[in-house]
JSON list of C-alpha atoms and ligand atoms in Angstrom, two decimals:
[
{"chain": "Z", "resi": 31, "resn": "UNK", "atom": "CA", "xyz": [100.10, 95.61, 108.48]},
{"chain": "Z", "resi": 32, "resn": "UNK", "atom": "CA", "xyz": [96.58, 96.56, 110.30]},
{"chain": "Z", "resi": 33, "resn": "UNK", "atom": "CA", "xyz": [96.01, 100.26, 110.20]},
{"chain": "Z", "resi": 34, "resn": "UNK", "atom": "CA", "xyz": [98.50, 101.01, 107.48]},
{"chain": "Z", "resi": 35, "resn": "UNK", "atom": "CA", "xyz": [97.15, 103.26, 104.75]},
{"chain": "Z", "resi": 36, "resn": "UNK", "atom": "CA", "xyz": [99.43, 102.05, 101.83]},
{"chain": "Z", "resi": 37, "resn": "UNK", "atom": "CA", "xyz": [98.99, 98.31, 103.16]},
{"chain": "Z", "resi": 38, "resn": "UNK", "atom": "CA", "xyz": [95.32, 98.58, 102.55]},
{"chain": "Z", "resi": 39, "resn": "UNK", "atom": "CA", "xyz": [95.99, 100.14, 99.28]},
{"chain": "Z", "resi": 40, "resn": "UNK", "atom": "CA", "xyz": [97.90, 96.97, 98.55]},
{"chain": "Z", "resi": 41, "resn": "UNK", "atom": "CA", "xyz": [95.55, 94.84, 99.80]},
{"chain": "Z", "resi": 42, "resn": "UNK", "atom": "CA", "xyz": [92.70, 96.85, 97.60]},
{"chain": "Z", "resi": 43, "resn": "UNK", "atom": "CA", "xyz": [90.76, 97.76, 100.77]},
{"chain": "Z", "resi": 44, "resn": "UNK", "atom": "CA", "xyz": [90.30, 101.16, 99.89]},
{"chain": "Z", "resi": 45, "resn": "UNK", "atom": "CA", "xyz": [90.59, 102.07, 96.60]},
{"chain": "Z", "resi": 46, "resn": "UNK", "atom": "CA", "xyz": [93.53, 104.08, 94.82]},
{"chain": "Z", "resi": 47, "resn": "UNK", "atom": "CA", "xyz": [94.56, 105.44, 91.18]},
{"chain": "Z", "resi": 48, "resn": "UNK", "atom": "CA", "xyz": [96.71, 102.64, 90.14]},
{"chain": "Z", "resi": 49, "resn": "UNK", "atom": "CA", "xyz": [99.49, 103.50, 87.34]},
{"chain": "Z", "resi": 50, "resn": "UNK", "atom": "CA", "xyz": [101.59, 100.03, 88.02]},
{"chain": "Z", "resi": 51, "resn": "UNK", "atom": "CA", "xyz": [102.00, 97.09, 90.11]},
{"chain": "Z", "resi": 52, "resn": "UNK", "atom": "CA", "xyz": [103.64, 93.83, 89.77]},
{"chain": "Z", "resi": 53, "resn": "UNK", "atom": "CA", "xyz": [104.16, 91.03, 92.71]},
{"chain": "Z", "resi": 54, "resn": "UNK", "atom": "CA", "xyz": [106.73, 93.06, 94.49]},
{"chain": "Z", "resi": 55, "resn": "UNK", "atom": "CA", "xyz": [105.33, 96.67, 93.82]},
{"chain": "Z", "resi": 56, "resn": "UNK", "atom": "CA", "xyz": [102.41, 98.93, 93.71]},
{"chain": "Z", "resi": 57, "resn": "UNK", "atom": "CA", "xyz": [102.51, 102.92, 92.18]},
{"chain": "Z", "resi": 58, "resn": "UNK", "atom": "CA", "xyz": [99.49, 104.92, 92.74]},
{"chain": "Z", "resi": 59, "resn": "UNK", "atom": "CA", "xyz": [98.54, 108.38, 92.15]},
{"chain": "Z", "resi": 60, "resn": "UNK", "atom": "CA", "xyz": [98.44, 110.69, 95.33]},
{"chain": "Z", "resi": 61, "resn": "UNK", "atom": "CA", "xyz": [95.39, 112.06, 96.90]},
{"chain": "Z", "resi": 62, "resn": "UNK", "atom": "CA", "xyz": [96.95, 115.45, 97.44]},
{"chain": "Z", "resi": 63, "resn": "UNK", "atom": "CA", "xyz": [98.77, 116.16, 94.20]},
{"chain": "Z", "resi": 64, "resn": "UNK", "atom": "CA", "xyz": [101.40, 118.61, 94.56]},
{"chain": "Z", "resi": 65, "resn": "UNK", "atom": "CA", "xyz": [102.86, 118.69, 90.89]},
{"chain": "Z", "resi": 66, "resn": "UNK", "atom": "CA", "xyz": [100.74, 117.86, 87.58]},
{"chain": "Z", "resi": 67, "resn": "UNK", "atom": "CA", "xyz": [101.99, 114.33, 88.04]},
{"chain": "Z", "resi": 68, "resn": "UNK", "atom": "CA", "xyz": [102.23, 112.99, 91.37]},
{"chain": "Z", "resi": 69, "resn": "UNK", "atom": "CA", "xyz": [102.68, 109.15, 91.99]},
{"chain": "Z", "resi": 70, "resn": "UNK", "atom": "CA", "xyz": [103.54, 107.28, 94.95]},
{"chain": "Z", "resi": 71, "resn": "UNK", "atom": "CA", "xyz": [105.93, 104.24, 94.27]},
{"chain": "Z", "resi": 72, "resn": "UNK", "atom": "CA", "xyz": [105.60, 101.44, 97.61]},
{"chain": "Z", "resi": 73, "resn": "UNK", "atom": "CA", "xyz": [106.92, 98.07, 97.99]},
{"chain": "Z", "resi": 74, "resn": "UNK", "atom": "CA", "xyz": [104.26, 95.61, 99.12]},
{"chain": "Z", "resi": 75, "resn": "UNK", "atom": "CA", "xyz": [106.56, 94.67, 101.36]},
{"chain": "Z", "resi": 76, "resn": "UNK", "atom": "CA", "xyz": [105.34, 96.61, 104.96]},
{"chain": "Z", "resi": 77, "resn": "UNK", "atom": "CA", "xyz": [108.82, 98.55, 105.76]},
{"chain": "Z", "resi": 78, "resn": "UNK", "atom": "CA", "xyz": [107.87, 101.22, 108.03]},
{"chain": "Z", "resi": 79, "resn": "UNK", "atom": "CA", "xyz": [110.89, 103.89, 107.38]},
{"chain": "Z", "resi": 80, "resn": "UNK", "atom": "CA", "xyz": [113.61, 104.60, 105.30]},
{"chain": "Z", "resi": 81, "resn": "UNK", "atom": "CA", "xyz": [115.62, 103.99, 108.82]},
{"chain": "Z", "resi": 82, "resn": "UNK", "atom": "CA", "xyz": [114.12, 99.75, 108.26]},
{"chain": "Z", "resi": 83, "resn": "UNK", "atom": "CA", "xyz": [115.97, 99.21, 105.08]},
{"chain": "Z", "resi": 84, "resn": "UNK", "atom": "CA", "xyz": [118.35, 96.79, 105.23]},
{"chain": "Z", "resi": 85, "resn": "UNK", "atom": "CA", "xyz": [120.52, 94.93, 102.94]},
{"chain": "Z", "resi": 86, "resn": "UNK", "atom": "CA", "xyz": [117.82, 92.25, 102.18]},
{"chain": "Z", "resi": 87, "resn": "UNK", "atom": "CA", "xyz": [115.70, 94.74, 100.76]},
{"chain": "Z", "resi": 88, "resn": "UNK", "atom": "CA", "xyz": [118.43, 95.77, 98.47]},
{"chain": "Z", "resi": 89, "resn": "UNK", "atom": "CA", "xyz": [116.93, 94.01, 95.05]},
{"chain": "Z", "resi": 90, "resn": "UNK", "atom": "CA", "xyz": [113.72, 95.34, 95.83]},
{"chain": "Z", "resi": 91, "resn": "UNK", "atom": "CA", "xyz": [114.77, 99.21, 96.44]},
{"chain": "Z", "resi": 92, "resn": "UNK", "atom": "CA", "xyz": [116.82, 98.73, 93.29]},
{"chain": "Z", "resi": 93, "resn": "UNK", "atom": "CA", "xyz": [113.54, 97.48, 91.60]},
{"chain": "Z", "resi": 94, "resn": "UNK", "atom": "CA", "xyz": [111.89, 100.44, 92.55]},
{"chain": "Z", "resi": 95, "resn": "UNK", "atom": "CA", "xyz": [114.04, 102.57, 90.46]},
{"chain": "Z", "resi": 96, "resn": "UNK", "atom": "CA", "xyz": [113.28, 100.54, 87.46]},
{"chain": "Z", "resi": 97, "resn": "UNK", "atom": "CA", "xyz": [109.89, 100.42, 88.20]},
{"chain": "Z", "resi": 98, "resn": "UNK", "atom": "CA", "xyz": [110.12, 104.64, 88.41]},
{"chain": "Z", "resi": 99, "resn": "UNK", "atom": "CA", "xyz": [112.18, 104.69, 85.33]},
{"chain": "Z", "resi": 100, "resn": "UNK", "atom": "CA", "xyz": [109.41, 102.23, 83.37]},
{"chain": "Z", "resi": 101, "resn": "UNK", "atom": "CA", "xyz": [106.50, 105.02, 84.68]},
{"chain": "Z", "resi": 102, "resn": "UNK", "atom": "CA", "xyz": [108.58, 107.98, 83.52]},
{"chain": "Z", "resi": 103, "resn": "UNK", "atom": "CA", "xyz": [108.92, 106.71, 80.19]},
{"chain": "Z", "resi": 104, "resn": "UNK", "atom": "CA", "xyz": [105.39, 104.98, 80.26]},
{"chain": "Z", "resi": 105, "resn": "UNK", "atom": "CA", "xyz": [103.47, 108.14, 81.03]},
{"chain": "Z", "resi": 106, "resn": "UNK", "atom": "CA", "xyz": [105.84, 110.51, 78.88]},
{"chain": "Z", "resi": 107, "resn": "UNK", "atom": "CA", "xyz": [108.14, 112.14, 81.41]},
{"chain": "Z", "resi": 108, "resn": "UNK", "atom": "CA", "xyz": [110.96, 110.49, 80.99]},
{"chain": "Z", "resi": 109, "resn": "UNK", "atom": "CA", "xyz": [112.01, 113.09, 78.83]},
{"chain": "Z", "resi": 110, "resn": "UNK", "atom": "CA", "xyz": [111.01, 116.43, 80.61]},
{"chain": "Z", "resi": 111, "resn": "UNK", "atom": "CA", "xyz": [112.29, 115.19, 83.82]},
{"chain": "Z", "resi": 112, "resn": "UNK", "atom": "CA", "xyz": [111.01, 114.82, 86.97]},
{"chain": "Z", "resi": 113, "resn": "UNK", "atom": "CA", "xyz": [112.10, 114.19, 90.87]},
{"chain": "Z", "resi": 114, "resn": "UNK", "atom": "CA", "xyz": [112.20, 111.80, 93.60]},
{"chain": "Z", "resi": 115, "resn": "UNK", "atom": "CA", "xyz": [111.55, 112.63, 97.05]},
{"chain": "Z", "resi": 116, "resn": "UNK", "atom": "CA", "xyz": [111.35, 109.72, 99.75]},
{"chain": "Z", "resi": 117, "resn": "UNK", "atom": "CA", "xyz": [110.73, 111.35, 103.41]},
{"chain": "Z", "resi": 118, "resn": "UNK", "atom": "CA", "xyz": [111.78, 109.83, 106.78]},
{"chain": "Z", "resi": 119, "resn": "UNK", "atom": "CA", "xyz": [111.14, 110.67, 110.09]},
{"chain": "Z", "resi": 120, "resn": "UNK", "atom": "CA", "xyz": [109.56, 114.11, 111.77]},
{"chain": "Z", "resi": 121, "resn": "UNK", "atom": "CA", "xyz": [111.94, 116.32, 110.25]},
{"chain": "Z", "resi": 122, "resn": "UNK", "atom": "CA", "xyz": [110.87, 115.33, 106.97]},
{"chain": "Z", "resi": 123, "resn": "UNK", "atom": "CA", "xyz": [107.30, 115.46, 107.65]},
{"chain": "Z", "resi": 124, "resn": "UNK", "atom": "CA", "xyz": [106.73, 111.78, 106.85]},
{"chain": "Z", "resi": 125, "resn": "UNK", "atom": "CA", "xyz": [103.11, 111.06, 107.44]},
{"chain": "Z", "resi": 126, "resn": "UNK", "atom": "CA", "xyz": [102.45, 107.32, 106.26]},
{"chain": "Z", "resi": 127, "resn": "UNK", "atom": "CA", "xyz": [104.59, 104.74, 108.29]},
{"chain": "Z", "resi": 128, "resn": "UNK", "atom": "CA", "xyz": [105.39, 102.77, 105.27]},
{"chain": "Z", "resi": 129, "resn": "UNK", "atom": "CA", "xyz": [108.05, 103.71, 102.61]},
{"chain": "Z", "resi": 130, "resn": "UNK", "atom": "CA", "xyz": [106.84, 105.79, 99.50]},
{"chain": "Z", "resi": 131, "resn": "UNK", "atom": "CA", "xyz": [108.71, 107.17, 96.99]},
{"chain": "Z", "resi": 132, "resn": "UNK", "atom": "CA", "xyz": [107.38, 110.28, 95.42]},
{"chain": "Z", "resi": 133, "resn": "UNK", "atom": "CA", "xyz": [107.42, 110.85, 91.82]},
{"chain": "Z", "resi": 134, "resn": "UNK", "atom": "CA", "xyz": [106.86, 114.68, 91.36]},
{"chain": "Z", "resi": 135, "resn": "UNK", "atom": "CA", "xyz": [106.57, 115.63, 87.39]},
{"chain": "Z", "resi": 136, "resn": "UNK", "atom": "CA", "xyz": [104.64, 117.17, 84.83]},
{"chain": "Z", "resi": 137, "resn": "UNK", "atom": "CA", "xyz": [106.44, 120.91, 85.62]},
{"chain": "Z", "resi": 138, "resn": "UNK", "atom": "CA", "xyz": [109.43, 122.70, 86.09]},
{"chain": "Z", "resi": 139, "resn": "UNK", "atom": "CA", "xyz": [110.34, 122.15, 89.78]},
{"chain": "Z", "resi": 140, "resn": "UNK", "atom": "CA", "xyz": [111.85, 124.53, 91.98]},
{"chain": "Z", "resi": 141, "resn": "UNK", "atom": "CA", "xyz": [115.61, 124.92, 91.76]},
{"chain": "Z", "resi": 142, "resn": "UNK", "atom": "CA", "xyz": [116.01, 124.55, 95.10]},
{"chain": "Z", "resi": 143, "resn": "UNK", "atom": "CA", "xyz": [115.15, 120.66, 96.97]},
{"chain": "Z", "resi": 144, "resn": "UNK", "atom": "CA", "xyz": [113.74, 122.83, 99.95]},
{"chain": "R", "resi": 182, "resn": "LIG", "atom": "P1", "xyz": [104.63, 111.71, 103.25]},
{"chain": "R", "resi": 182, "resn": "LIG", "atom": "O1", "xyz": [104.39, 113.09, 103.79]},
{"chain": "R", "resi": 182, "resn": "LIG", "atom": "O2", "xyz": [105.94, 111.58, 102.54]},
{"chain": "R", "resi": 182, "resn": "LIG", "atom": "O3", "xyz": [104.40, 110.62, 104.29]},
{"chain": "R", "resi": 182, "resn": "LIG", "atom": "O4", "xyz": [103.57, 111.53, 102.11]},
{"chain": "R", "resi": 182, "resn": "LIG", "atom": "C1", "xyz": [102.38, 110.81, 102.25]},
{"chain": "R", "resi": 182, "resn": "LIG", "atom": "C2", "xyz": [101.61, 111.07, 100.98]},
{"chain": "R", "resi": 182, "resn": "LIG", "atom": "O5", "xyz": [100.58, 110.11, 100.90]},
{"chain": "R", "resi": 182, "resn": "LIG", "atom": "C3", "xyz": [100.95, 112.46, 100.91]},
{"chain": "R", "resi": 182, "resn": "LIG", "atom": "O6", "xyz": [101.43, 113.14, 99.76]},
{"chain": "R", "resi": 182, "resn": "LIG", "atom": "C4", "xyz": [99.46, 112.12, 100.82]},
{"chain": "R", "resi": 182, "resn": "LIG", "atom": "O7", "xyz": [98.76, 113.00, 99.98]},
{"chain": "R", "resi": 182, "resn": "LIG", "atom": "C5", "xyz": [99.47, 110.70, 100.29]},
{"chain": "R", "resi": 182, "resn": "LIG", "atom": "N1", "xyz": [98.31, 109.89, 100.64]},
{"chain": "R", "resi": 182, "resn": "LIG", "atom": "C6", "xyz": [97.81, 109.66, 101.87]},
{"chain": "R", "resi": 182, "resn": "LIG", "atom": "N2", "xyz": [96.75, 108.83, 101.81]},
{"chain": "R", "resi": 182, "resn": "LIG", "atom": "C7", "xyz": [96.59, 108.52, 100.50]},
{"chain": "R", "resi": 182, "resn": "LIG", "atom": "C8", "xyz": [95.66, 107.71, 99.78]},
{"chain": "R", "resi": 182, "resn": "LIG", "atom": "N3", "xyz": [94.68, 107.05, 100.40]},
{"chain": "R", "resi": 182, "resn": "LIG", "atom": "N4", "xyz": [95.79, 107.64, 98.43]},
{"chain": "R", "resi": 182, "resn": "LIG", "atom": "C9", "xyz": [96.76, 108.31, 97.80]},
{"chain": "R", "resi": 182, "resn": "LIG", "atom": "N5", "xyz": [97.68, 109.07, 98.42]},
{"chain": "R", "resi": 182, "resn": "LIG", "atom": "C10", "xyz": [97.59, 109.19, 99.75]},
{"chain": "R", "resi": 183, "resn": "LIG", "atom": "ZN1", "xyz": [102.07, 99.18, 105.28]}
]
């Protein structure tokens, strides 16, 4: 997609932290860390919100777990723990149009989501 952020992260257009990527996937660090380890996981596919899924995408969500699971253990946090927090909509805050699953690690996290 023109004018997506993560699509020209894909696309190597501007340049990111890479940590993984494979043909259907691409994890990068975040800009704007908000734990010791922050990655962002993104399908290459362009899906614009949570709210797009749909069941055709259902092999690739699931292969973003085990890609998440494969960084955890990768980068030695598998162990320690750590969260996942994918945001949709205004509510949430969501600020690129293109799903992202946060990978928030390297601390103990708040108790409480919000
Ligand atoms: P969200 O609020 O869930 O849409 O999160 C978007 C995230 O993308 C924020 O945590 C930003 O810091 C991050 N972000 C935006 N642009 C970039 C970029 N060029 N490289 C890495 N992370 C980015
Ligand atoms: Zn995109």
């Amino acid at each position: 997609m023109e004018d997506c952020v993560f699509c020209k992260i894909i696309n190597k257009e501007i340049p990111s932290d890479i940590v993984y990527e494979d043909e259907k996937v691409i994890a990068f660090k975040d800009i704007n860390p908000a734990t010791p380890i922050h990655i962002l996981v993104i399908p290459k596919k362009h899906i614009a919100t949570l709210l797009d899924v749909t069941e055709e995408d259902s092999i690739l969500i699931a292969h973003i777990y085990q890609v998440i699971n494969k960084i955890a253990r990768e980068n030695g946090f598998a162990e320690n723990g750590f969260r996942i927090i994918a945001n949709c909509g205004k509510d949430s805050g969501q600020e690129v149009m293109h799903i992202h699953f946060h990978i928030l690690a390297g601390r103990k996290l708040g108790d409480k989501i919000v």
